[in-house]
Structure formats: C-alpha cells, structure tokens
Short mmCIF file of C-alpha atoms and ligand atoms in Angstrom, two decimals:
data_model
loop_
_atom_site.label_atom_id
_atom_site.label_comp_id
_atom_site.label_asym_id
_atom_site.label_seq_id
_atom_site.Cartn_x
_atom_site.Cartn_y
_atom_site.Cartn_z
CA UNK A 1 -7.05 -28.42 -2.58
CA UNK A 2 -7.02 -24.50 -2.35
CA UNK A 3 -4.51 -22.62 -0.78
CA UNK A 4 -5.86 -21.56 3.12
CA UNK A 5 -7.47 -18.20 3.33
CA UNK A 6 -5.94 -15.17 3.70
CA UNK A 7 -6.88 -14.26 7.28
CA UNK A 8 -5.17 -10.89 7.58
CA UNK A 9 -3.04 -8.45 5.84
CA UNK A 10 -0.16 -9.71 7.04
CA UNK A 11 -0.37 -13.09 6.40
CA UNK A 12 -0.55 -11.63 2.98
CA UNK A 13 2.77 -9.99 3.16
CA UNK A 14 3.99 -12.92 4.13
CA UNK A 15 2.34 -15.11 1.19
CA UNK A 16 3.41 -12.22 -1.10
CA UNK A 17 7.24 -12.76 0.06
CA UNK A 18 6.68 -16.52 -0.36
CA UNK A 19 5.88 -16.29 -4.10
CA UNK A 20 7.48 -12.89 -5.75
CA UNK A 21 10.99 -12.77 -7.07
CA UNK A 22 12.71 -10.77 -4.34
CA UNK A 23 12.52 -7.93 -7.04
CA UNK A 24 9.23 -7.41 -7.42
CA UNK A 25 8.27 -8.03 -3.60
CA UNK A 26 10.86 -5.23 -3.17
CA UNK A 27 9.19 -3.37 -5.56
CA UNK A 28 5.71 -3.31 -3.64
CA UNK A 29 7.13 -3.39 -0.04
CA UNK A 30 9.16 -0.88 -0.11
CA UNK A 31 9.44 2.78 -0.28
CA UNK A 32 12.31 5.38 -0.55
CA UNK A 33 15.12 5.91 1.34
CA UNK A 34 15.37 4.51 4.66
CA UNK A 35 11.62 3.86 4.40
CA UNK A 36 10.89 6.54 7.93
CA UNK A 37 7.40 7.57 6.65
CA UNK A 38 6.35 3.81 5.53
CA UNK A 39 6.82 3.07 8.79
CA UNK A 40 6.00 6.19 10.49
CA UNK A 41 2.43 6.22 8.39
CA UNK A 42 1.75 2.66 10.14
CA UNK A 43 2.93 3.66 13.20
CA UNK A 44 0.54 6.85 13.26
CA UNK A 45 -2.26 4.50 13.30
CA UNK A 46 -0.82 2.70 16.36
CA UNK A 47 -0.32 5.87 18.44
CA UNK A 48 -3.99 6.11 18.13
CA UNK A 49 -5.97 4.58 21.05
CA UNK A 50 -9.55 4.16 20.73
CA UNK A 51 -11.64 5.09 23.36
CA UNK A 52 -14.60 2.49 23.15
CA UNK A 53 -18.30 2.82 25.14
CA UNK A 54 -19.51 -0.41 26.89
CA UNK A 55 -23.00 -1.64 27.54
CA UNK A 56 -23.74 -0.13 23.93
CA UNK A 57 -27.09 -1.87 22.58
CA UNK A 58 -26.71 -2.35 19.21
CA UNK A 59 -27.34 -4.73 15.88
CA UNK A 60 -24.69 -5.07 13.00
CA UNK A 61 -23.17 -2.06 12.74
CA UNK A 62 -23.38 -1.36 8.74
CA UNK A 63 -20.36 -0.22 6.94
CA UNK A 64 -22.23 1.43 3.61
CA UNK A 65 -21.32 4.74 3.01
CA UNK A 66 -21.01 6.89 -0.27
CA UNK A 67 -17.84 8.51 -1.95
CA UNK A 68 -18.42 11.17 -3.97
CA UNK A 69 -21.77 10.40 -4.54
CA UNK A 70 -21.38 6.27 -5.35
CA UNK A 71 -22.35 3.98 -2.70
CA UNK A 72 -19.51 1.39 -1.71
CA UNK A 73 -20.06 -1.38 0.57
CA UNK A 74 -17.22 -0.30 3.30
CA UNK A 75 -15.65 2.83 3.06
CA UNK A 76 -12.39 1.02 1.70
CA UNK A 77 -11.35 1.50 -2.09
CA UNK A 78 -8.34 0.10 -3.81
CA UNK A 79 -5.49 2.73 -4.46
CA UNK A 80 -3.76 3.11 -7.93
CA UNK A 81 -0.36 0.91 -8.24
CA UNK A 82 2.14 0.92 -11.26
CA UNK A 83 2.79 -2.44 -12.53
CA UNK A 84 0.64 -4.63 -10.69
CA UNK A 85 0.67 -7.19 -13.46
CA UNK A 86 4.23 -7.98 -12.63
CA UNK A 87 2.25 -9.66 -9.27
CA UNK A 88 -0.17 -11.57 -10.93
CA UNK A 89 -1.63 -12.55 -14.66
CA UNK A 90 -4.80 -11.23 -12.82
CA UNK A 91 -3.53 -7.84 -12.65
CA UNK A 92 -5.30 -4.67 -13.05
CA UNK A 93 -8.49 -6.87 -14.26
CA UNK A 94 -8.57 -9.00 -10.87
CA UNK A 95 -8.39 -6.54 -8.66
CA UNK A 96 -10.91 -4.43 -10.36
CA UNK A 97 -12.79 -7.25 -10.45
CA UNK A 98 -12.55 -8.22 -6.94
CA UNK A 99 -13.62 -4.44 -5.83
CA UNK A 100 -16.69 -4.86 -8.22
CA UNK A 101 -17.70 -8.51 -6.16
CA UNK A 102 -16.97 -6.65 -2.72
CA UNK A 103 -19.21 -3.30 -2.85
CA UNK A 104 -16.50 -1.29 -3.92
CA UNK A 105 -14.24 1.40 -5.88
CA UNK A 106 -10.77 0.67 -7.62
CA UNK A 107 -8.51 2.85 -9.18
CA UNK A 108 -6.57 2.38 -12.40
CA UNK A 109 -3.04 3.61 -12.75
CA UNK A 110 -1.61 5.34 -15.91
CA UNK A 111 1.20 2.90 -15.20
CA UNK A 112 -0.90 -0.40 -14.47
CA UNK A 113 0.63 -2.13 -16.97
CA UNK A 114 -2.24 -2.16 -19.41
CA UNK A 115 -3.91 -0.03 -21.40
CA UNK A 116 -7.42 1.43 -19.76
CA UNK A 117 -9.62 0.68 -22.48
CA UNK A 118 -8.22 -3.41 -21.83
CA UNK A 119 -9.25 -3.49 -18.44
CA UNK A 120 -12.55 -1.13 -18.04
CA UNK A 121 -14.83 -4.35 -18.69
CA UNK A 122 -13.65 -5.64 -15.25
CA UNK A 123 -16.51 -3.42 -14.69
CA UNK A 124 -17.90 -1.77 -11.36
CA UNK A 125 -17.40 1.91 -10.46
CA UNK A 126 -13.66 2.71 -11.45
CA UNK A 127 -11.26 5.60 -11.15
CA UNK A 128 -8.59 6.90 -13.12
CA UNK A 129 -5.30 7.72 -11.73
CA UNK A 130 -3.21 10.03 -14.10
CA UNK A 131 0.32 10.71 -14.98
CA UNK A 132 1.34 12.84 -17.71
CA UNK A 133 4.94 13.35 -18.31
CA UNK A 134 4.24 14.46 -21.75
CA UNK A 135 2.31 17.73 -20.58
CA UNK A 136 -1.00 19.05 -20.92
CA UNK A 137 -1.20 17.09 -24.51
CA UNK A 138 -0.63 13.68 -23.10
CA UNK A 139 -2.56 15.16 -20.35
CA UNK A 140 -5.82 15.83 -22.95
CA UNK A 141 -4.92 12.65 -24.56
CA UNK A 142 -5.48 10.55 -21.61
CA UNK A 143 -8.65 11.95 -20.00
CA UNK A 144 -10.71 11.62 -22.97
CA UNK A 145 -9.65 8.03 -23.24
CA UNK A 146 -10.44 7.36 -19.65
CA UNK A 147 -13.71 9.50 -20.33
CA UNK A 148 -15.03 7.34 -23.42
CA UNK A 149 -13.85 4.02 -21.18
CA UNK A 150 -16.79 5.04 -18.47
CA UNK A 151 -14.09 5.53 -16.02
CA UNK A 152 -16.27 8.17 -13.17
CA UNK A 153 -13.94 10.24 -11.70
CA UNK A 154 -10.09 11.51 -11.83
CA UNK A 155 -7.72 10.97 -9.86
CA UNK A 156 -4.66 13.47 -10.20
CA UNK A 157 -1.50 12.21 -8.59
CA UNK A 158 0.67 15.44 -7.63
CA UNK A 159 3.61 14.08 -5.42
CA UNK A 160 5.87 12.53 -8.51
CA UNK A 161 7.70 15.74 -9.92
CA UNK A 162 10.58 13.15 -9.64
CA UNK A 163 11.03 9.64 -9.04
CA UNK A 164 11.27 8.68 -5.29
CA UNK A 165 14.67 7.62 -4.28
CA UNK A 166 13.78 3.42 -4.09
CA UNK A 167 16.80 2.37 -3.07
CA UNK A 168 15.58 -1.61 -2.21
CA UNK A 169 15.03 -0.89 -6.53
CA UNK A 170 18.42 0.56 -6.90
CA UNK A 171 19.89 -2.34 -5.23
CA UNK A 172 18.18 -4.85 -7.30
CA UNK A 173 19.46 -3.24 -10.48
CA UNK A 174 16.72 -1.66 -11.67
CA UNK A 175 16.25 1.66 -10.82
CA UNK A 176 16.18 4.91 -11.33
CA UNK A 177 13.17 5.07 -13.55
CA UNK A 178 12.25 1.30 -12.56
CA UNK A 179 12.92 -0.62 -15.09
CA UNK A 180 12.56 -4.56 -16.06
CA UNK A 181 14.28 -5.31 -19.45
CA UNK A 182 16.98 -8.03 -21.25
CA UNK A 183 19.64 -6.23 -19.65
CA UNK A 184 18.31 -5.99 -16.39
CA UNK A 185 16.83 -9.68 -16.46
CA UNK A 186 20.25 -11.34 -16.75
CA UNK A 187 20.99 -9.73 -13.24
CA UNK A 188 17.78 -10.84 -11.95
CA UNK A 189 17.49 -14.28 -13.98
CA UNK A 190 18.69 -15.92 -10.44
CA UNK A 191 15.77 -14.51 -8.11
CA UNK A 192 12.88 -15.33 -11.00
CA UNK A 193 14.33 -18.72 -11.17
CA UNK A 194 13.91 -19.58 -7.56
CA UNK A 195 10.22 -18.49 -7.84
CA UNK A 196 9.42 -20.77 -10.69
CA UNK A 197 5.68 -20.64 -10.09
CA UNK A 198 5.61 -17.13 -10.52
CA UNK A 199 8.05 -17.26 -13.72
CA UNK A 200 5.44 -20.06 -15.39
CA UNK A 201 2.61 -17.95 -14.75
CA UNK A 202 4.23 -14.89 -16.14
CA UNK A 203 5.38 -16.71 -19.25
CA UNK A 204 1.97 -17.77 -19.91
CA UNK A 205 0.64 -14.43 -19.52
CA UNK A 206 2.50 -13.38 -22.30
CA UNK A 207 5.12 -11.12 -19.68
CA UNK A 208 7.94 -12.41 -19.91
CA UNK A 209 10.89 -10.90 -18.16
CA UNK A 210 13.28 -12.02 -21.00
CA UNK A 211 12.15 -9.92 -23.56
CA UNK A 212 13.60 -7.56 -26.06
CA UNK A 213 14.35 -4.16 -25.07
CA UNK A 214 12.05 -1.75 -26.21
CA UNK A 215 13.47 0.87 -28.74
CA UNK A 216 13.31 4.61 -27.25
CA UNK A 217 11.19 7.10 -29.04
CA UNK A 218 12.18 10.51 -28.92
CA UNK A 219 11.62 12.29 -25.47
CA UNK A 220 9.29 16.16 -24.88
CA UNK A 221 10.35 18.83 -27.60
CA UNK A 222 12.83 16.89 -29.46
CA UNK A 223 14.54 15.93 -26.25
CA UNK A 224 16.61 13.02 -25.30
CA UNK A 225 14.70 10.07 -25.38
CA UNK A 226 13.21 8.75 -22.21
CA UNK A 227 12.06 5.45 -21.01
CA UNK A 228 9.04 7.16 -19.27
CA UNK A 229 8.02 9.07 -22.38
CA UNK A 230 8.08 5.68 -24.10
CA UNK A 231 6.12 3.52 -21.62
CA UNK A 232 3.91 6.19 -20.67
CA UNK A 233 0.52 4.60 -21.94
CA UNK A 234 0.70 1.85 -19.72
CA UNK A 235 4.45 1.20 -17.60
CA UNK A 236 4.85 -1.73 -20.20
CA UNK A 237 6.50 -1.88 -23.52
CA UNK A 238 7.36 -4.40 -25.43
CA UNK A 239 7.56 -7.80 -23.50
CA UNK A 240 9.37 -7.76 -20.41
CA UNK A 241 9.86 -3.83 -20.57
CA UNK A 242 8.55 -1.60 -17.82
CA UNK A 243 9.60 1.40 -16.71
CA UNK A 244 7.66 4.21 -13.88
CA UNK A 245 8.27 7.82 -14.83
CA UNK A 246 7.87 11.33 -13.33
CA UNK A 247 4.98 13.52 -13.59
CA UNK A 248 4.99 17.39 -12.55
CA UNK A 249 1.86 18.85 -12.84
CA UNK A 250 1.24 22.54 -11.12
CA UNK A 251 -2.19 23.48 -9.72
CA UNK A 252 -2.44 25.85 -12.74
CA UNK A 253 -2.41 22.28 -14.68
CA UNK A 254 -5.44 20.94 -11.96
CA UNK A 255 -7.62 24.42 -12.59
CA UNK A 256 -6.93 23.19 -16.94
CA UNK A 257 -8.08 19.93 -15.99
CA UNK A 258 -11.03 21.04 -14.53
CA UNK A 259 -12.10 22.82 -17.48
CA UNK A 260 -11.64 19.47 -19.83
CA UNK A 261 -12.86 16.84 -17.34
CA UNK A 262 -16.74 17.07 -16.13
CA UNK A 263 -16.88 13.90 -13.66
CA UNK A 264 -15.81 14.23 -10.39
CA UNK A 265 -11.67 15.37 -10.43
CA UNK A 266 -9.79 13.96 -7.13
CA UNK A 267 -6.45 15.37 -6.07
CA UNK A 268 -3.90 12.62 -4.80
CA UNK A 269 -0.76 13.09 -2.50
CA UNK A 270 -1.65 16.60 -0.19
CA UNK A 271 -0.08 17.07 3.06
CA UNK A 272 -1.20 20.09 4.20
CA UNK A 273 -4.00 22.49 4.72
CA UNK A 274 -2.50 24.75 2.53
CA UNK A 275 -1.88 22.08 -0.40
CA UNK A 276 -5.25 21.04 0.34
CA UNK A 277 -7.30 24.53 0.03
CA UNK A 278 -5.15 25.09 -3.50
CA UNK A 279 -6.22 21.67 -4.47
CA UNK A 280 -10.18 22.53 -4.00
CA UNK A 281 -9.54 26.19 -4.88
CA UNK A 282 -8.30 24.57 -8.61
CA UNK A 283 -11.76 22.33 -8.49
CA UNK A 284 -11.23 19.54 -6.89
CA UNK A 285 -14.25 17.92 -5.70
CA UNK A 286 -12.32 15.88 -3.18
CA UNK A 287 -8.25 15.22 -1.72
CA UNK A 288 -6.83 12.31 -0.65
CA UNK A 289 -4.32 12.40 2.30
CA UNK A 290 -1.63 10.44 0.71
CA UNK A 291 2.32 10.24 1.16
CA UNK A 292 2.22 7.28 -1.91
CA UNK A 293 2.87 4.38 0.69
CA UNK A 294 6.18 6.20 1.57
CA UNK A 295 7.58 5.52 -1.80
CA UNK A 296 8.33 9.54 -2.75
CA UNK A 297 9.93 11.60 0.13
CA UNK A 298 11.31 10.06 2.66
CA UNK A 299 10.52 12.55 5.69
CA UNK A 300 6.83 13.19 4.54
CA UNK A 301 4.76 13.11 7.68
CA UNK A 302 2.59 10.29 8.27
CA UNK A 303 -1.04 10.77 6.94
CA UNK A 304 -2.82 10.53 9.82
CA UNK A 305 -0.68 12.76 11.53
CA UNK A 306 -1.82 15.62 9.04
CA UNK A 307 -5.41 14.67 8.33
CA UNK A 308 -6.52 16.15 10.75
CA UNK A 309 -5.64 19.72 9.25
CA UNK A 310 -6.50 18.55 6.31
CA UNK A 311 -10.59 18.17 7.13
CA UNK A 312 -10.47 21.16 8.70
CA UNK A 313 -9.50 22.80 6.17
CA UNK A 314 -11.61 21.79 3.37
CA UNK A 315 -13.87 19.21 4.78
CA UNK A 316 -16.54 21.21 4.29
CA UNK A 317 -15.99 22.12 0.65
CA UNK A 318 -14.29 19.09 -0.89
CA UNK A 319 -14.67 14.79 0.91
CA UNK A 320 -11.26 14.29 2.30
CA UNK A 321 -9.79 10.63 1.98
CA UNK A 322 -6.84 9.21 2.98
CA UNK A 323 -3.95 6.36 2.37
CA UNK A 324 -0.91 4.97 3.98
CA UNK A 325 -0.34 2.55 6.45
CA UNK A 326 -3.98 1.01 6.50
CA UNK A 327 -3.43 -2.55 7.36
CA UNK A 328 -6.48 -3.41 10.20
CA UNK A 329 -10.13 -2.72 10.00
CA UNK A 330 -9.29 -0.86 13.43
CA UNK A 331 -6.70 1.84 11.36
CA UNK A 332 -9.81 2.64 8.88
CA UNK A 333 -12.06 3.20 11.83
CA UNK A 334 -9.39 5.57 13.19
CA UNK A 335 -9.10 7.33 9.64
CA UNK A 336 -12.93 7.85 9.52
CA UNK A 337 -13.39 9.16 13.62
CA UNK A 338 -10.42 11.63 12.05
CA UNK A 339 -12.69 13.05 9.93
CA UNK A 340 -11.90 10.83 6.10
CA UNK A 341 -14.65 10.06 3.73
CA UNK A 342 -13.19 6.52 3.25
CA UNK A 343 -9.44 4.92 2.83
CA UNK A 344 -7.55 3.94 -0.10
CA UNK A 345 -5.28 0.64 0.60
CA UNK A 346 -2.31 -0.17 -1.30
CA UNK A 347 0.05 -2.77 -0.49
CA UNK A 348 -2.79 -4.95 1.13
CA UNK A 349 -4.49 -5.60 -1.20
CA UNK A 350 -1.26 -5.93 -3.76
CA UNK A 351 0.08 -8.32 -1.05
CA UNK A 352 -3.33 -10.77 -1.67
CA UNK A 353 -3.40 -10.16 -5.37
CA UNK A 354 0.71 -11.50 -5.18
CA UNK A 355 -0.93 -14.37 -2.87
CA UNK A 356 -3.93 -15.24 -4.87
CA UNK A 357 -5.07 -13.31 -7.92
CA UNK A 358 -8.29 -11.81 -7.78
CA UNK A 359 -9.78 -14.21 -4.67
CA UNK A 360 -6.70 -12.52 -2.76
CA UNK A 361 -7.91 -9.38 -2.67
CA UNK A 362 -11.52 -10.22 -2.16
CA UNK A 363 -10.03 -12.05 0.77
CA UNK A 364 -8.17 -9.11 1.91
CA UNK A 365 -11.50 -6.94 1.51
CA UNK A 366 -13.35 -9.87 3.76
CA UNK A 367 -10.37 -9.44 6.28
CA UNK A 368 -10.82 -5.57 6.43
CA UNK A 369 -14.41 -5.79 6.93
CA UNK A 370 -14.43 -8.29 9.40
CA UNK A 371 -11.75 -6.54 11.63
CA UNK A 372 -14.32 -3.32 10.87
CA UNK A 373 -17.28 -5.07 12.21
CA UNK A 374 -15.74 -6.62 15.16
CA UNK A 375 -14.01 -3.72 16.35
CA UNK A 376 -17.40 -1.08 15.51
CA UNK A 377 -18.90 -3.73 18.27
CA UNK A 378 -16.51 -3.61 20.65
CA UNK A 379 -16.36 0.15 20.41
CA UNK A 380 -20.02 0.29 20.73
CA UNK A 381 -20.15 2.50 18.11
CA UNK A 382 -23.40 1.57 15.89
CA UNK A 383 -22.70 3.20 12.58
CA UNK A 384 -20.07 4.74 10.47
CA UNK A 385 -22.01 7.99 11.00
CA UNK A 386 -21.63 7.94 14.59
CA UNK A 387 -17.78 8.16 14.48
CA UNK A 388 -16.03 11.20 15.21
CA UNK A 389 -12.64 12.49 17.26
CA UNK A 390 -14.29 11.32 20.16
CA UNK A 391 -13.71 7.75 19.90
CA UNK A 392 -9.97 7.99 19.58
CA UNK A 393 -6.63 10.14 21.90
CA UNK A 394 -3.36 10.04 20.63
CA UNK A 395 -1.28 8.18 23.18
C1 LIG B 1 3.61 -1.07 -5.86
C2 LIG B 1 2.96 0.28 -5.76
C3 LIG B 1 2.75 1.01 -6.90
C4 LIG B 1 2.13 2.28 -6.82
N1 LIG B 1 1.88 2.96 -7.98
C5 LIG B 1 1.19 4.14 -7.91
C6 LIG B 1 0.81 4.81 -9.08
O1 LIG B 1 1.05 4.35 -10.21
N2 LIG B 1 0.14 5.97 -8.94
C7 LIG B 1 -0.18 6.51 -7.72
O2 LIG B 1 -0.81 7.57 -7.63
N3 LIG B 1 0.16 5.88 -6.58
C8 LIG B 1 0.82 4.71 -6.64
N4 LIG B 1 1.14 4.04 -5.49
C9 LIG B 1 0.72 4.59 -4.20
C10 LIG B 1 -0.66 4.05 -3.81
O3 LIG B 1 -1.66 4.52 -4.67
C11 LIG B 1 -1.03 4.46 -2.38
O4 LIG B 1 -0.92 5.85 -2.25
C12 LIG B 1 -0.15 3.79 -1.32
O5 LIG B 1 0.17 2.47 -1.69
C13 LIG B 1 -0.87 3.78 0.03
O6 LIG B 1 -0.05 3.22 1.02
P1 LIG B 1 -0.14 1.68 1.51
O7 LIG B 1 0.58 0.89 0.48
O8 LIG B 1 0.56 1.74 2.81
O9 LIG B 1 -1.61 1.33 1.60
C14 LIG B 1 1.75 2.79 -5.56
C15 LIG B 1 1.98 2.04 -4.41
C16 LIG B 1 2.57 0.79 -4.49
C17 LIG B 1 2.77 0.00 -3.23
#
C-alpha cells in the first residue's frame, strides 16, 4: 500500500521532518539567523486579505498563463535549490520531471548536485540557475553548457556575494560553506542512523554520506584552495562531499552576460525598484522578487511587501515574478492580484520531493492548484487575467 497523499504543503513539512536526518531537514527549513524574513515573507502573505465578489457567474476558472513566452499550466514554477539530491535519489531528475507531468517550468541549480547535462533529459521547459565563483570564465564556461543542454532561459542569482549566516547548519556541524564529508559524517553518523530509510536509499543511490573527502584544488588566481571552487560544477564531489559556495556577480557582469547568452536572461534575488530598473537596464528580460527563502540576510523585507514597487517599476519593460513564503494556492493568487507574472516555490515542493520523490511534488503541484481553483471560485474571480490590486487590502 502507498503512502496517503500529500494533501497540503504542510503536511509535507511534516512528512519531510518524519524522514530527513535532522541535518538535512535543517538544511531545507531553515534560513539565516534568527530566520525574521522566513517568517516575515509567510507572514506578508497573511496580512493580505482578499476582498472576494459574490453572486459571480462563472465556469472553471483556468489557471494557464505564459512566462516569458512558454505556456505553463498554473502560473507556479519550481525554484532552483542546492543539493536537493541529499532529499531524495529522485533529485534534480524527479522534480524536473514532475514539473514536465504538471504543465510546468523547473529550474536547475549550479549546485543541484548533478551535473546539467545528467539531468536535462528529465525533459520539459527548464531553466538554469547560475553561480559562478570562478568569475566571468566559469561564468562563460557554464552558459554554453547549459546552452548546448536546451536549457531556455537564465536565471542569474545575485543575492550570494557571501554565504548566508545558517546557523540551524552551523549547529549541526556543517557550516560555513555547507559541507557534508568523512569528518563531518562522524558527528552526524547518529541523526542518519535514526532515519535508516533515508540512509538505505542514499546508499543505493550511490551518495553516501561516509565517503572520502574530496582533495582541494587550488582556489581563483593561485589562491588558497576552496571547497566552493572545488564543488562548483555541481555542490557534490566525490561521494558524500558537498559543499554551497558564494557567488558575487555585479550588474556590469549581468550587461556581459547578456552579450554571451541569447535566450531569455532572468535576474534572481531584487528587492527594490532601484535593483530592479539596474537589473532590466543590464538586459534582463524579467526579475524575480526573491529574498532566497530567507536563507541570505536576515532583515531582508518580505517579498510581497516590496513587489509591489517592484512592478511598478519595471513591469512594463521586464515580467516580474516572485518567491518566498508561497505555501497556499490563496498566497499565489495574492502574488498575481500584486502584479507577478507567476511564483517560484521552494521548500514546498522540496518538502514533497523529501516525502515522496517525484509523485511528491506532483502532489504538491495538485495541492497548489486545487487551493487555486477553489479559492478563484470563491473570489468570483473568473480568470487569472481578471486579477489585479483590487481583489486584495493589507490588513
Ligand atoms: C534547500 C534550498 C536550497 C536553495 N538553493 C538555491 C540555489 O542553489 N540557488 C538559488 O538561486 N536559490 C536557492 N534557494 C532559494 C530558492 O530558489 C527560492 O528562492 C526560495 O526557496 C523561495 O522561498 P520558499 O522556500 O519559501 O518557497 C534554495 C532554497 C532552499 C530551501
């Protein structure tokens, strides 16, 4: 017998604490510091009343929109995360996969945990998230790779000049950069034990947290050597290595990519107007509202608090989307009436993918859209077309 269905995101959280080493759930749950704007980016949803319109004829309101020129399903893609193979052997590949099933776009990270090329037959319309610590080089490197693996469009993440401050990560012993090696397994050997499942499953898969640390190769220039210079292909090394890194780029770095990278280019992690006309000023063809789940500075504002600047200030050059805090079909309602293209969700669907491989996240997506529908009728609103700043007050 299959496990029950997934009926909401946080039944997934909770299935996701169930199975994970408290390490890895840690990893995905949390966010820096004392974790104000994870919260605070949920909580901006709640502060948001709707203001729905009764005796409303109307048939099933239709959640197909397009992003940057592809046609998705619901107006709900899947947002880059490091390491997501540490949550299930279905990884990078399932989720993809599951977007592909569900009308959808996903987006690859640089740190995934496997290489692009190994996952781009999951197939569908797919993104690429970069990270370059190694500079414009690494920078070239990687975009022709992601080009030549039919990934459509760009996605450059600009709030990781440094590593957030993850302290639930520091605690468990492996950060700063995250890392999950010999040394560090001996401390956690106690928590994968007690999640045997998982540990079986990972072992089979080939990622075993016991493995041999990876040797260092030299770091930028000559430098010292660097875990994230090492890992940066993929966040995984040899087996049972993984390490996140940091990634400056400036927007002089954007206007370069521009120049190399025809498809559409996608600017992650802006907060502001003004960070928002720079990023379309360098040739961005569209932002996305993001604070990275909380995980970078603690004290970032909470993306829906600031989207609204944001679409006024480039919505009519650039499509604005947004992430954070997502966790109801209601909040992506909300996101859109405020003006967003479409969402990106993170930990949801991580949280299914922990639960249940790839049917987790379709579940999730099911969840999302049927929380969408529901709550589009009860609005009264008939289409996604029809929402605007009207339907929702702050309280
Ligand atoms: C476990 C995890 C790993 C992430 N890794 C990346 C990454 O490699 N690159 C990136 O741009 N954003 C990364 N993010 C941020 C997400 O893309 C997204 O901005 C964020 O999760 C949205 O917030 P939510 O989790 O509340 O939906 C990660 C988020 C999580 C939870």
């Amino acid at each position: 017998m299959g496990a029950a269905p997934i009926h909401n995101v946080a039944d997934a959280r909770k299935r996701a604490r169930k199975v994970l080493p408290r390490v890895v759930y840690d990893y995905v749950d949390g966010g820096a510091e004392d974790e104000v704007t994870v919260a605070e980016n949920e909580q901006a949803f709640r502060e948001l009343a709707f203001r729905p319109r009764m005796a409303v004829a109307m048939g099933e309101p239709d959640l197909a929109t397009t992003v940057l020129g592809t046609s998705v399903s619901l107006p709900v893609l899947l947002a880059p995360a490091g390491l997501i193979r540490l949550l299930h052997p279905d990884g990078a590949a399932g989720a993809g996969r599951a977007a592909n099933g569900r009308g959808t776009i996903w987006v690859l990270s640089t740190v995934a945990g496997v290489s692009l090329e190994a996952v781009a037959d999951a197939g569908g319309h797919r993104w690429f998230q970069l990270y370059a610590p190694g500079g414009r080089d690494d920078a070239a490197a990687t975009m022709d790779r992601a080009e030549a693996a039919g990934y459509e469009a760009l996605v450059v993440t600009v709030d990781t000049p440094a590593l957030g401050n993850r302290e639930r990560d520091v605690r468990n012993g492996i950060a700063p950069p995250l890392r999950l090696d010999a040394r560090t397994a001996v401390t956690l050997g106690p928590q994968v034990l007690a999640r045997p499942r998982w540990a079986l499953r990972m072992m089979r898969d080939g990622v075993s947290m016991l493995g041999r640390p990876k040797t260092r190769r030299s770091g930028p220039a000559g430098g010292a050597p660097t875990p994230a210079h090492a890992d940066r292909d993929s966040g995984f090394g040899a087996a049972g290595t993984v390490s996140m890194l940091a990634s400056p780029f400036t927007w002089e770095d954007i206007a370069w990519m521009r120049t190399r990278w025809t498809r559409p280019l996608v600017v992650k992690g802006v907060l502001s107007a003004g960070d928002a006309r720079l990023a379309v000023d360098a040739g961005a063809d569209a932002v996305i509202v993001s604070n990275h789940g909380g995980r970078q500075l603690d004290g970032a504002p909470a993306t829906a608090r600031v989207l609204p600047e944001v679409v006024d200030a480039v919505g009519a050059h650039a499509e604005v989307l947004v992430d954070g805090g997502v966790r109801r079909g209601g909040d992506v309602i909300k996101a859109l009436a405020l003006g967003a293209r479409a969402v990106l969700v993170g930990r949801p669907y991580l949280y299914g993918l922990a639960a249940a491989g790839q049917r987790g996240v379709e579940e999730i997506l099911d969840a999302l859209r049927a929380e969408m529908v529901r709550d589009m009728r009860l609005l009264g609103c008939p289409s996604l077309a029809a929402l605007d700043a009207s339907w929702v007050e702050r309280r």
